[in-house]
Coordinates of C-alpha atoms and ligand atoms in Angstrom, one line a residue:
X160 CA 8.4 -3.2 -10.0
X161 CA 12.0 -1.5 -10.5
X162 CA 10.8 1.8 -9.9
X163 CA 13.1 2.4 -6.9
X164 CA 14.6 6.1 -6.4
X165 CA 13.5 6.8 -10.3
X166 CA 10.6 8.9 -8.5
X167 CA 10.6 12.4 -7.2
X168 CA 10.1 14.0 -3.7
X169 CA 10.5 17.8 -4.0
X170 CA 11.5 19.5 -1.2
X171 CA 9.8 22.6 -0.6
X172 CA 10.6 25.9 1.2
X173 CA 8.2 28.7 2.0
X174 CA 9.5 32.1 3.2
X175 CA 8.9 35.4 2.2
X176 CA 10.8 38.2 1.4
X177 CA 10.5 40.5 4.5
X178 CA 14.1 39.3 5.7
X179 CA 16.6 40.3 3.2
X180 CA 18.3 39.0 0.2
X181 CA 21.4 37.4 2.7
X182 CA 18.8 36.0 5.3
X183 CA 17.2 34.4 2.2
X184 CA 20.2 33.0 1.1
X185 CA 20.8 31.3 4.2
X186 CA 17.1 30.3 4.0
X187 CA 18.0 28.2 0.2
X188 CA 21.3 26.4 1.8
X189 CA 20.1 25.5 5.2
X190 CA 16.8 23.7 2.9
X191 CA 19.2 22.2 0.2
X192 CA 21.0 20.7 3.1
X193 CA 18.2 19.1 4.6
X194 CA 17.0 17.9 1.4
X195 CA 19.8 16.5 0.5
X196 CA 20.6 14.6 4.1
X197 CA 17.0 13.3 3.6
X198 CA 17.8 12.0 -0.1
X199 CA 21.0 10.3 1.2
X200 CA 19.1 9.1 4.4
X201 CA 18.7 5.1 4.3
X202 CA 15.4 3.8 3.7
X203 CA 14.1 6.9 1.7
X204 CA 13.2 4.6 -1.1
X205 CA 12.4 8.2 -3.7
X206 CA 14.7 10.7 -4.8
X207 CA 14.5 14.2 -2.3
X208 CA 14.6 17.2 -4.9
X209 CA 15.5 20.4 -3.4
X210 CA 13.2 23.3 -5.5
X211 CA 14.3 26.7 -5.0
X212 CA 12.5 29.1 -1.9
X213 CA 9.2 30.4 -2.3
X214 CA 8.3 34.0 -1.4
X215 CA 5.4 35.1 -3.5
X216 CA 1.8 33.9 -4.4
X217 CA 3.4 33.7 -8.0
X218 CA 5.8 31.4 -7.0
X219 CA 4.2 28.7 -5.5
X220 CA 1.4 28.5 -7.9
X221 CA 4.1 27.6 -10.5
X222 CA 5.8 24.8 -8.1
X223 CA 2.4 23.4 -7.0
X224 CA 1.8 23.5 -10.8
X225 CA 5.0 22.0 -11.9
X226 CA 4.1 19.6 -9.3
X227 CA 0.8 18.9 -10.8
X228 CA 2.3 18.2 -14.3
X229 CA 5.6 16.3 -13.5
X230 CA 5.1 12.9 -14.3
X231 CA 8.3 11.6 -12.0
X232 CA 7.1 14.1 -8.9
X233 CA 5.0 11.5 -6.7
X234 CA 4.5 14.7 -3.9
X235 CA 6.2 17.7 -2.1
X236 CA 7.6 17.6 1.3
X237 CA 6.8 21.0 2.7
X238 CA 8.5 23.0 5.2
X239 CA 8.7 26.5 6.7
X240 CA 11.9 28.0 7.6
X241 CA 10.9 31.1 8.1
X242 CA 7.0 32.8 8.8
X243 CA 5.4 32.6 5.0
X244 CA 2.0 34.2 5.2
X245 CA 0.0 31.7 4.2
X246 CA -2.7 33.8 2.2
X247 CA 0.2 33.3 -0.8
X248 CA 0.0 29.7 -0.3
X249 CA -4.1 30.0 -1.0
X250 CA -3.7 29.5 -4.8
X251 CA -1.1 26.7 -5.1
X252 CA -2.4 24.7 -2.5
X253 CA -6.0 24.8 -4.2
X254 CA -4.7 23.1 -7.7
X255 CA -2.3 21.1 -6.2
X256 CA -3.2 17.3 -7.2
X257 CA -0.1 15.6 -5.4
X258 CA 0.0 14.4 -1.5
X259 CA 2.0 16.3 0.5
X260 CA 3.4 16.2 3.6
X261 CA 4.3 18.8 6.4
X262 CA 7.8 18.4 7.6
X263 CA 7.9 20.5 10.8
X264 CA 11.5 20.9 11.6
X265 CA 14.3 22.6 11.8
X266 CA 18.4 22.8 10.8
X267 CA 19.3 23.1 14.3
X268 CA 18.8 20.2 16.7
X269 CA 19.7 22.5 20.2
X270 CA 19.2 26.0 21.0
X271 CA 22.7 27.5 20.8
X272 CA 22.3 29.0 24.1
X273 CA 25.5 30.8 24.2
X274 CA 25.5 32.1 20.9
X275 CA 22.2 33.0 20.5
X276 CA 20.8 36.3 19.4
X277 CA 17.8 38.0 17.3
X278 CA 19.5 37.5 13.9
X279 CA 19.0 33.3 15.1
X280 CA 15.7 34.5 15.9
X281 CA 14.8 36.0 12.2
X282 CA 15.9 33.2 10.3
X283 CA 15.0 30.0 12.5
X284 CA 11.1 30.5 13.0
X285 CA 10.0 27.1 12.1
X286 CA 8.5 26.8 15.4
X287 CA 5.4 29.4 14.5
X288 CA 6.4 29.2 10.5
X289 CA 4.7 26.6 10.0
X290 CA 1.9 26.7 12.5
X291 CA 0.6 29.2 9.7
X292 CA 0.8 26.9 7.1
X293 CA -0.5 24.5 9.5
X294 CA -3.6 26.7 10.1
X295 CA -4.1 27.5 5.7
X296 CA -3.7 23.6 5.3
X297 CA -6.8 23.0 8.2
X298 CA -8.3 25.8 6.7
X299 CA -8.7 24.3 3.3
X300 CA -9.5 21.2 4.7
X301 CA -6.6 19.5 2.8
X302 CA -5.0 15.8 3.7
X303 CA -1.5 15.6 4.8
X304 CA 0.7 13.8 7.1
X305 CA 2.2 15.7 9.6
X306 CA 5.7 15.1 10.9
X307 CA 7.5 16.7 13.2
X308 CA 11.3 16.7 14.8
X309 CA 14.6 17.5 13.8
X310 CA 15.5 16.2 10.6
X311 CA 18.1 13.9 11.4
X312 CA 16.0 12.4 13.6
X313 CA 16.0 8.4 12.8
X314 CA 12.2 8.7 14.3
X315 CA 11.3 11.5 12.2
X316 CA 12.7 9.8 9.1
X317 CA 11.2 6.7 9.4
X318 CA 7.6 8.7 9.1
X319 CA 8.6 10.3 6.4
X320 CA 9.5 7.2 4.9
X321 CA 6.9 5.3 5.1
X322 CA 4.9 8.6 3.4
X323 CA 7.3 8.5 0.6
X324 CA 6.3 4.5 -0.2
X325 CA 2.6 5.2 -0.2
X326 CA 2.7 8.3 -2.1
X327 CA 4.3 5.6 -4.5
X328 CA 1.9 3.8 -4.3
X329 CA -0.6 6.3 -4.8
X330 CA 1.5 7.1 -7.7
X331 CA 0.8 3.7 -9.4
X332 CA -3.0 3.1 -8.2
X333 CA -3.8 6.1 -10.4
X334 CA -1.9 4.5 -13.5
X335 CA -2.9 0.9 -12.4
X336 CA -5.1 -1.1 -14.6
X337 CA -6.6 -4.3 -13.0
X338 CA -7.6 -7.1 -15.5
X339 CA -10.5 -9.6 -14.7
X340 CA -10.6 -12.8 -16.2
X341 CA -14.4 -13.8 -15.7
X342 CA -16.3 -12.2 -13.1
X343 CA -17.3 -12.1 -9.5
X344 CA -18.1 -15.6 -7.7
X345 CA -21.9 -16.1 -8.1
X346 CA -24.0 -14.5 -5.1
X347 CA -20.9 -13.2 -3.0
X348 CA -21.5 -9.4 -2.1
X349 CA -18.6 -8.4 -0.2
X350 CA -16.4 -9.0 -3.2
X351 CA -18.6 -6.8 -4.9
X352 CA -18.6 -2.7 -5.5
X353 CA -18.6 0.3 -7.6
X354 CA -15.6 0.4 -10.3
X355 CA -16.7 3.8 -10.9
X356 CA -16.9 5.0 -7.7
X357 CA -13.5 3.5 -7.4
X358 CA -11.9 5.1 -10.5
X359 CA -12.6 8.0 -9.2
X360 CA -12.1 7.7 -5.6
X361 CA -8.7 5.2 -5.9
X362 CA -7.9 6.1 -9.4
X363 CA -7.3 2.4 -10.6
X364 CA -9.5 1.1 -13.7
X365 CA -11.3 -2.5 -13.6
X366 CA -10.9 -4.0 -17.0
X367 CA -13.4 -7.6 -17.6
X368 CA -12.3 -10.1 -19.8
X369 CA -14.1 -13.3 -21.1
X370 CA -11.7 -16.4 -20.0
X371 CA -11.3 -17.3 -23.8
X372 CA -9.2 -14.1 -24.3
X373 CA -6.8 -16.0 -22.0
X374 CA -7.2 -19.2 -23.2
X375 CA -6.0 -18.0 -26.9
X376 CA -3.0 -16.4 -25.1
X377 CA -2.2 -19.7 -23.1
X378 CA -2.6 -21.7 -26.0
X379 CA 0.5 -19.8 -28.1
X380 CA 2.8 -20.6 -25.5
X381 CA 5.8 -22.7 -27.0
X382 CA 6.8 -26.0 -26.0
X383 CA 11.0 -24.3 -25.7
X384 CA 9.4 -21.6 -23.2
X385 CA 7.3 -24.1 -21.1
X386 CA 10.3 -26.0 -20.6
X387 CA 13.1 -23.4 -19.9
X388 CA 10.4 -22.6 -17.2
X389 CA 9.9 -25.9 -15.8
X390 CA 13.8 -25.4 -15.7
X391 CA 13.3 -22.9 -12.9
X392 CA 11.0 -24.2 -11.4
X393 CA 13.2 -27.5 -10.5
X394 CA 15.9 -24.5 -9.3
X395 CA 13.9 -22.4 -7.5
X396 CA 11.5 -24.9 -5.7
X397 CA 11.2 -28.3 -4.1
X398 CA 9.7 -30.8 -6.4
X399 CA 9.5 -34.5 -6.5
X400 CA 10.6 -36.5 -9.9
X401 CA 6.8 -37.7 -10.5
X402 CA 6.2 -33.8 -10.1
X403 CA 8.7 -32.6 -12.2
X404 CA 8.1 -34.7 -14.9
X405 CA 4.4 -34.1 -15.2
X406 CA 1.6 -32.9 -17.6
X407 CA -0.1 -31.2 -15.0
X408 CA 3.1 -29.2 -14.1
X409 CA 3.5 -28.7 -18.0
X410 CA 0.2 -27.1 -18.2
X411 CA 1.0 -25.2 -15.2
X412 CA 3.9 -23.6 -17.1
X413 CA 1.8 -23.2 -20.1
X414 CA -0.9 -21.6 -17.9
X415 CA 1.8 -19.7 -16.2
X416 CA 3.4 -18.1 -19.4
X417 CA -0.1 -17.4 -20.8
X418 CA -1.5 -15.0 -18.4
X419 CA 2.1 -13.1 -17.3
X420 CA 2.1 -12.3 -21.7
X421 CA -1.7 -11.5 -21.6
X422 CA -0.7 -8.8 -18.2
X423 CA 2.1 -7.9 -20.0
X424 CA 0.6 -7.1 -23.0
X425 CA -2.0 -5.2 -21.7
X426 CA 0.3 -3.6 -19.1
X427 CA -1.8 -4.6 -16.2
X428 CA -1.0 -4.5 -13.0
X429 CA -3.5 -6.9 -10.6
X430 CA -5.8 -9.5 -11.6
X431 CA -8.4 -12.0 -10.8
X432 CA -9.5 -15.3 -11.6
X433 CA -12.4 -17.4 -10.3
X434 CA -12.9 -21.0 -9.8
X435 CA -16.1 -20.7 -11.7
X436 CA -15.2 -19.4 -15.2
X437 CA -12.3 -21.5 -16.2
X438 CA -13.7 -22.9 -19.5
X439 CA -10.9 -23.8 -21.9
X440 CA -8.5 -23.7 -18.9
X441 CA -7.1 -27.2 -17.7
X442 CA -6.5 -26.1 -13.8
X443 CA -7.3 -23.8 -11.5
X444 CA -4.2 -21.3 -12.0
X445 CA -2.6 -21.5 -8.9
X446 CA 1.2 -21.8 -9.4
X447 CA 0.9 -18.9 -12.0
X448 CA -1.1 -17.0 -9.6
X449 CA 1.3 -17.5 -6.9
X450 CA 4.5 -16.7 -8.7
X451 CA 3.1 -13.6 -11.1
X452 CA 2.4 -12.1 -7.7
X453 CA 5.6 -13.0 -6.2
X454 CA 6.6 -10.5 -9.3
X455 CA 4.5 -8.0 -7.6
X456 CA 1.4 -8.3 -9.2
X457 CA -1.7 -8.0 -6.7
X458 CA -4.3 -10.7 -7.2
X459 CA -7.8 -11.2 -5.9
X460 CA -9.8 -15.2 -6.1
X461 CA -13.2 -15.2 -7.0
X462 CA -13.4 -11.9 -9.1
X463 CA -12.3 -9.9 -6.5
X464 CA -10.7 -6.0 -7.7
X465 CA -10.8 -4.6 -4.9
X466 CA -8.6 -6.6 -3.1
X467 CA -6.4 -7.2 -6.2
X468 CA -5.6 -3.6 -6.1
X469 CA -5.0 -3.6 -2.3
X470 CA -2.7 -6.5 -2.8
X471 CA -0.6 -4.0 -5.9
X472 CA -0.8 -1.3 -4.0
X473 CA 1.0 -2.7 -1.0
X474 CA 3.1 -4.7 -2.8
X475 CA 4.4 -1.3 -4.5
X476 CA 4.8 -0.5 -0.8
X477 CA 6.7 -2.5 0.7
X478 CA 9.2 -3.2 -2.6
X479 CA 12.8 -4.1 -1.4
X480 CA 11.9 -4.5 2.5
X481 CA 12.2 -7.5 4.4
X482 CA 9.0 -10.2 4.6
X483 CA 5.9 -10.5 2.2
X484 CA 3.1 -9.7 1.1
X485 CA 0.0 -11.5 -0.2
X486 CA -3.7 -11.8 -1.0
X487 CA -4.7 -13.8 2.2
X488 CA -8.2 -15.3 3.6
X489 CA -9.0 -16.1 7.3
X490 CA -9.6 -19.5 6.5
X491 CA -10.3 -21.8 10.1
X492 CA -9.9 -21.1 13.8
X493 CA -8.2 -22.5 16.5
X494 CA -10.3 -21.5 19.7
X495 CA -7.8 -23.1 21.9
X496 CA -8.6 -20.8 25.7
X497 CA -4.6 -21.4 26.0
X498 CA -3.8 -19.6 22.7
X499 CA -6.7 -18.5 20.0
X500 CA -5.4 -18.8 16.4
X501 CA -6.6 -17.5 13.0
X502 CA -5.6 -20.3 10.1
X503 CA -4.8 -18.0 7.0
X504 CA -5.0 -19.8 3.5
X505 CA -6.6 -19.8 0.3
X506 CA -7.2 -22.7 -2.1
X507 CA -4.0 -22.4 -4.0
X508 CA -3.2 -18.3 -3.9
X509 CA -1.1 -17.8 -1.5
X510 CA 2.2 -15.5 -2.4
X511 CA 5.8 -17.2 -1.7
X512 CA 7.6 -13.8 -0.6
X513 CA 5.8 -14.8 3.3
X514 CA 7.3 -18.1 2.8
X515 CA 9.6 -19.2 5.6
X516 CA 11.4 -21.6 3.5
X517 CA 12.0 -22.9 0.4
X518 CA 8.4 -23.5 -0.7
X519 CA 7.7 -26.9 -2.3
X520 CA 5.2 -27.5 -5.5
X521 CA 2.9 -30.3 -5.3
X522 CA -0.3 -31.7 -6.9
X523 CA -3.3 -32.4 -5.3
X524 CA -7.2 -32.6 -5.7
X525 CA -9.2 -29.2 -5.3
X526 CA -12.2 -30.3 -4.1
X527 CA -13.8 -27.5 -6.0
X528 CA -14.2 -26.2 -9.4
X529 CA -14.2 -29.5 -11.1
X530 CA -11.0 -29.2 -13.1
X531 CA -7.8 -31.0 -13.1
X532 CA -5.7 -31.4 -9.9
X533 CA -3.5 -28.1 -9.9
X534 CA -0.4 -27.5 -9.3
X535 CA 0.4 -25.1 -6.3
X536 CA 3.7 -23.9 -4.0
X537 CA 2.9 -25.3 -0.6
X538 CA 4.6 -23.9 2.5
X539 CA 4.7 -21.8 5.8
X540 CA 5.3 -18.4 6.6
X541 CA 7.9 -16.5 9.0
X542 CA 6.9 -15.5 12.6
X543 CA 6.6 -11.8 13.3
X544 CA 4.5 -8.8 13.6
X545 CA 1.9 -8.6 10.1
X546 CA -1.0 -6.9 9.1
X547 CA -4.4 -7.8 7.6
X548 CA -6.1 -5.2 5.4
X549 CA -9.8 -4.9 3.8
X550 CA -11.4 -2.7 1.6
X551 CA -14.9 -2.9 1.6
X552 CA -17.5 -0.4 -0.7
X553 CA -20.2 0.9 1.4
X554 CA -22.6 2.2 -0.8
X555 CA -21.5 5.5 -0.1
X556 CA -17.5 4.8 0.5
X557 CA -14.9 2.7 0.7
X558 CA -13.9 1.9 4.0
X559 CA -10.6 0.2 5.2
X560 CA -9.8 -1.7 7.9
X561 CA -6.3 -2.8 9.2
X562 CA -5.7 -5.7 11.7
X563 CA -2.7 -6.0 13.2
X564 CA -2.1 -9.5 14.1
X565 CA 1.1 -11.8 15.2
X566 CA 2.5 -14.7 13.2
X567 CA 2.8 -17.4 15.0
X568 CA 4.8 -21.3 14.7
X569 CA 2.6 -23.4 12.5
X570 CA 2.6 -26.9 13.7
X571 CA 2.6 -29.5 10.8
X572 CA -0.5 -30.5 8.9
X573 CA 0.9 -33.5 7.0
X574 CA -3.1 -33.9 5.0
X575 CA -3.2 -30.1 4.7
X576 CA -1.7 -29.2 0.5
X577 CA -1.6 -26.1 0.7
X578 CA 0.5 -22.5 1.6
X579 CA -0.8 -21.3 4.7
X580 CA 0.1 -18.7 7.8
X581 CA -1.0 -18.7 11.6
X582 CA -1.9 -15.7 13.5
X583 CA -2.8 -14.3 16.5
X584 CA -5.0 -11.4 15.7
X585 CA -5.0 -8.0 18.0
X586 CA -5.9 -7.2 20.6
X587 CA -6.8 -10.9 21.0
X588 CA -9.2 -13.7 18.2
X589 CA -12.4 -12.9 19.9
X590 CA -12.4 -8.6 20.3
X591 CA -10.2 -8.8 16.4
X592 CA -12.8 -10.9 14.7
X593 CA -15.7 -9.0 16.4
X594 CA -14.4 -5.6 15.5
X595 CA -13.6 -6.9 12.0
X596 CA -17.1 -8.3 11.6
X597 CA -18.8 -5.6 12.8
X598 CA -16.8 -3.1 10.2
X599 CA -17.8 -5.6 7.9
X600 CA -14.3 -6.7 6.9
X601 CA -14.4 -9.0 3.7
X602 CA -13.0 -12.6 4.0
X603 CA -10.4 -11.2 1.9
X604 CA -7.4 -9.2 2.7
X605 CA -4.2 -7.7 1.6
X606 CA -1.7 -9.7 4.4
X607 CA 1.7 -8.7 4.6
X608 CA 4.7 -9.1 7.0
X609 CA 7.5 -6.2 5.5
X610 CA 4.7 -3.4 6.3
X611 CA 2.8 -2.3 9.3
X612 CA -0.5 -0.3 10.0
X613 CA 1.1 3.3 9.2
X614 CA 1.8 2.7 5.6
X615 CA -1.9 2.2 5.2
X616 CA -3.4 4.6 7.1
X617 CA -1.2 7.3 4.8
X618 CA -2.3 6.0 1.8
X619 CA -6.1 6.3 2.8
X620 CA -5.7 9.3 4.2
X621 CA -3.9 10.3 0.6
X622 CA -7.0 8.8 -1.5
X623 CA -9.2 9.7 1.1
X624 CA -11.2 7.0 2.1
X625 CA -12.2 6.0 5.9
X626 CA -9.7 4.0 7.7
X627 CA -10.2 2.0 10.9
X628 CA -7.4 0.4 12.6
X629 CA -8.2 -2.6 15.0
X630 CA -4.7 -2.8 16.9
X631 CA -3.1 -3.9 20.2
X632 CA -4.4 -1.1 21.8
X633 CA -8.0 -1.1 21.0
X634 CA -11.2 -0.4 23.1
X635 CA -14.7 -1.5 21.3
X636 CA -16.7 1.2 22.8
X637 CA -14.9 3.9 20.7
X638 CA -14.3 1.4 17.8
X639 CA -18.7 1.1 17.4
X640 CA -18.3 4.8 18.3
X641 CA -16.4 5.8 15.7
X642 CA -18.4 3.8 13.2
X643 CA -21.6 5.7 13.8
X644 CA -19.9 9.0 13.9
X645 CA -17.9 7.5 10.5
X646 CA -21.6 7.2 8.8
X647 CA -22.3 10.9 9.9
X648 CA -18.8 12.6 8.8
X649 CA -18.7 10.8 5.2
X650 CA -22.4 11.2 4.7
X651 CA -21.7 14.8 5.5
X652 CA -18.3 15.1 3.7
X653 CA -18.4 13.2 0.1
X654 CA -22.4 12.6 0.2
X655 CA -23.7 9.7 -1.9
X656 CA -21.5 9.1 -5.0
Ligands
MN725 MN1 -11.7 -16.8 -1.5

C-alpha cells in the first residue's frame, strides 16, 4: 500500500477552435494552471496531469483512448473552458473505461467588473461550457461526479479529493485478487454471492484455497523469523512475560509469517478464514489476521469475499489519513432509553489502526471452533464520527449500504478479551438498525473512522452498483421508498445477470 501520488489524474480541457489560435493559447495556460494548483493542493493524494486542449472529435478519441490504455491513469478530471460542442465528445466518451469527473469551474473567482469586456466573455464560458458537456454526459447515461466551484476552493477540493481516493480504489479492485482459505461458514447466506457477477460488476477475482495449501506454507516458516517477529511484537504491543514467552504466541508468529508469504506469493490482496476449516492449523488466526490487515490487507471471517474486498478497497481509500479502518460486526446492544449503543467486535478480527491505544496481546479460550486458545490484540477504539458499510448480492445486484454512526467512550469490560468499538448509530439504534435490516445489511461490514459516507457513495457510483446511505438526516418513508423504486430502476437498468 505505497502507491501514493505514483498514480495519474489527467486534467482535461475541451474547447474548440472557433476562437482563435491566441484565445486558445490562453485556453492551454489558464488549464495547466489549474492543474497544476490542484496537483500541489494538500490532500490530493494522485498526481494532476495537465493533457494538452481538445478541439476536434479526433482529439479526444485519442485522450479518452490513451486514457483507456495508461496503466498509471486511474481517471480524467474534465473541464470546459470554453463552449466544446459536445457531438465531438460522442466517440471518446463511448470507449472511455476510466471514471471521470466533471470539474465545473473556472480561473477567475470574481467577475472583474471594471475590467470586463466581450473578449472576457469569449474565453471564460465555463458557466454554459460545460452545461453542454453536462447535457452529452446525461445523454449517454454515463456516471460521474459532479463538482462544482472555483478551483481554489478548499470545499471544492476536498470533493475532488475524495474522488481521486476511490478512483484508486477502483484502480486496485479491478487488479485485486482475494484469496480464500476454506469456504463460507456452513448455512450462512448473507456471506454468500455471485463471484462472477462480481468479477464483472467490481472487477475483483475470488480465488478458493484448501486450508492445507496454507498449512504447507506455515509449516516452512523458520524458527530465526518466528523469533525476530516475536521481537516486534514485545516492541510494538503490550504483552505480559507468561505471554511473551509462550508456545501459543510462537505458533501465532509461525501462523502469522505463513499466510502474509502465502498473500505475498500469490500477490493477493484480501482474504478469509473460517472458524470451521482450520485443519492442520493450531489456532484460530487471529493476531495474523489482525496485523496483515493493519498492513492494509482487507479480510472477511467466516468465508466472507465480499466484505474482504470492501474492507481492501477502503483501506486503499483512506491510506495516510488519520483513524482506521476494519472488518467489523455489530456484535451486542446496549438499549439503555438514556443512550442506545451498538457493541462492535468480532471473535479475534478486529484491525489495530482504530485502536485508541497501545493495543495489548493476550490469550484466551474461544469458545468456538475447538482449537487452541489464540492469541489476539485486545483494545479500544477512538471516539469520533465513523462509518459502517455492507455489501450485500441481491440476486440481481449488489447493493451497498453506509451507516453513519458515532464512536462513543467504552466503559471497561474487565471479562471481555477481545478488540472492540462502541457506537451510536444514525439517526438513532432503533430507525439505524431498522433501516439496515430492512436493506438487508449483512452482520458484516467494512468500519472505518479516517473516511466518511462520500468516499463510498463515489466508488459505487464508479462500479455502479446501488448505494443507500442511512445518515443523520434520514426519513424511513423515502428510505422503504427508494427500495421499491431501487428494485424497479436496476431491474430496468442491468436486468438479471
Ligand atoms: Mn462473523
Amino acid at each position: 500500500m505505497d502507491n501514493l501520488k505514483k498514480l495519474e489524474v489527467w486534467f482535461v480541457t475541451g474547447t474548440q477552435h472557433l476562437y482563435g489560435p491566441e484565445t486558445l493559447k490562453q485556453v492551454a495556460a489558464d488549464s495547466a494552471k489549474i492543474a497544476g494548483y490542484l496537483d500541489k493542493a494538500p490532500g490530493i493524494s494522485q498526481k494532476i496531469v495537465f493533457k494538452p486542449i481538445l478541439t476536434t472529435p479526433d482529439s479526444i478519441t485519442e485522450l479518452c483512448t490513451d486514457a483507456n490504455n495508461s496503466k498509471n491513469c486511474i481517471g480524467l478530471i474534465t473541464w470546459m473552458h470554453t463552449f466544446s460542442p459536445a457531438k465531438m465528445w460522442i466517440r471518446g466518451l463511448s470507449i472511455l473505461n476510466k471514471p471521470f469527473l466533471h470539474f465545473h469551474t473556472q480561473l477567475n473567482r470574481d467577475i472583474p467588473w471594471e475590467s470586463i469586456d466581450m473578449n472576457f466573455m469569449n474565453l471564460n464560458q465555463s458557466a454554459h461550457g460545460d452545461r453542454e458537456f453536462g447535457f452529452i454526459s446525461t445523454r449517454m447515461r454515463l456516471n460521474r461526479k459532479v463538482v462544482v466551484g472555483h478551483y481554489k476552493d478548499p470545499e471544492a477540493i476536498e470533493r475532488i479529493t475524495v474522488w481521486i481516493r476511490a478512483a484508486s480504489a477502483y484502480n486496485d479492485a479491478i487488479n485485486m485478487k482475494v484469496a480464500r482459505f476454506g469456504d463460507n461458514m456452513r448455512d450462512v447466506a448473507v456471506t454468500e454471492g455471485n463471484k462472477v457477477s462480481a468479477q464483472m460488476k467490481m472487477g475483483y477475482s475470488v480465488y478458493g484455497f484448501g486450508i492445507g495449501d496454507l498449512v504447507k506454507k506455515v509449516s516452512e516458516i523458520s524458527p530465526s523469523s518466528i523469533k525476530k517477529l516475536l521481537a516486534e511484537y514485545g516492541s510494538e504491543y503490550k504483552l505480559t512475560k507468561s505471554v511473551a514467552f509462550s508456545d501459543t504466541l510462537k505458533e501465532a508468529a509461525r501462523i502469522e509469517l505463513g499466510m502474509e508469504a502465502f498473500l505475498e506469493s500469490g500477490n493477493f490482496k484480501a482474504f478469509t478464514t473460517t472458524f470451521e476449516d482450520l485443519h492442520g492449523l493450531k489456532q484460530l488466526p487471529g493476531l495474523a489476521v489482525q496485523r496483515l490487515m493493519a498492513k492494509g490487507y482487507g479480510f472477511g471471517a467466516e468465508g466472507d469475499w465480499k466484505t474482504a474486498a470492501l474492507v481492501r478497497s477502503m483501506k486503499v481509500m483512506s491510506q495516510g489519513l488519520k483513524g482506521g479502518t476494519s472488518f467489523m460486526e455489530d456484535y451486542t446492544y446496549h438499549f439503555d432509553p438514556k443512550g442506545m449503543r451498538v457493541l462492535g467486535a468480532h471473535m479475534l478480527e478486529v484491525c489495530p489502526t482504530i485502536a485508541r491505544a497501545k493495543p495489548a496481546v493476550e490469550i484466551h479460550p474461544l469458545s468456538i471452533g475447538g482449537k487452541e486458545d489464540p492469541a489476539r490484540l485486545v483494545f479500544k477504539t477512538t471516539p469520533g464520527n465513523a462509518i459502517n458499510v455492507s455489501v450485500i448480492d441481491l440476486g440481481n445486484r449488489f447493493r451497498m449500504i453506509v451507516n453513519e454512526v458515532e464512536v462513543v467512550k467504552c466503559p471497561d469490560m474487565p471479562n471481555l478479551p477481545v478488540a472492540s468499538v462502541l457506537w451510536k448509530p444514525q439517526p438513532d439504534l432503533k430507525t439505524g438498525a431498522a433501516a439496515w435490516i430492512m436493506a438487508g445489511g449483512a452482520h458484516h461490514t467494512g468500519f472505518s473512522t479516517s473516511i466518511n459516507a462520500e468516499y463510498l457513495e463515489d466508488f459505487a457510483n464508479m462500479i455502479g452498483i446501488e448505494y443507500l446511505l442511512i445518515g443523520e438526516k434520514f426519513d424511513f418513508i423515502s428510505f422503504k421508498n427508494e427500495l421499491r423504486w431501487n428494485e424497479l430502476y436496476y431491474h430496468i437498468s442491468d436486468g438479471i445477470i
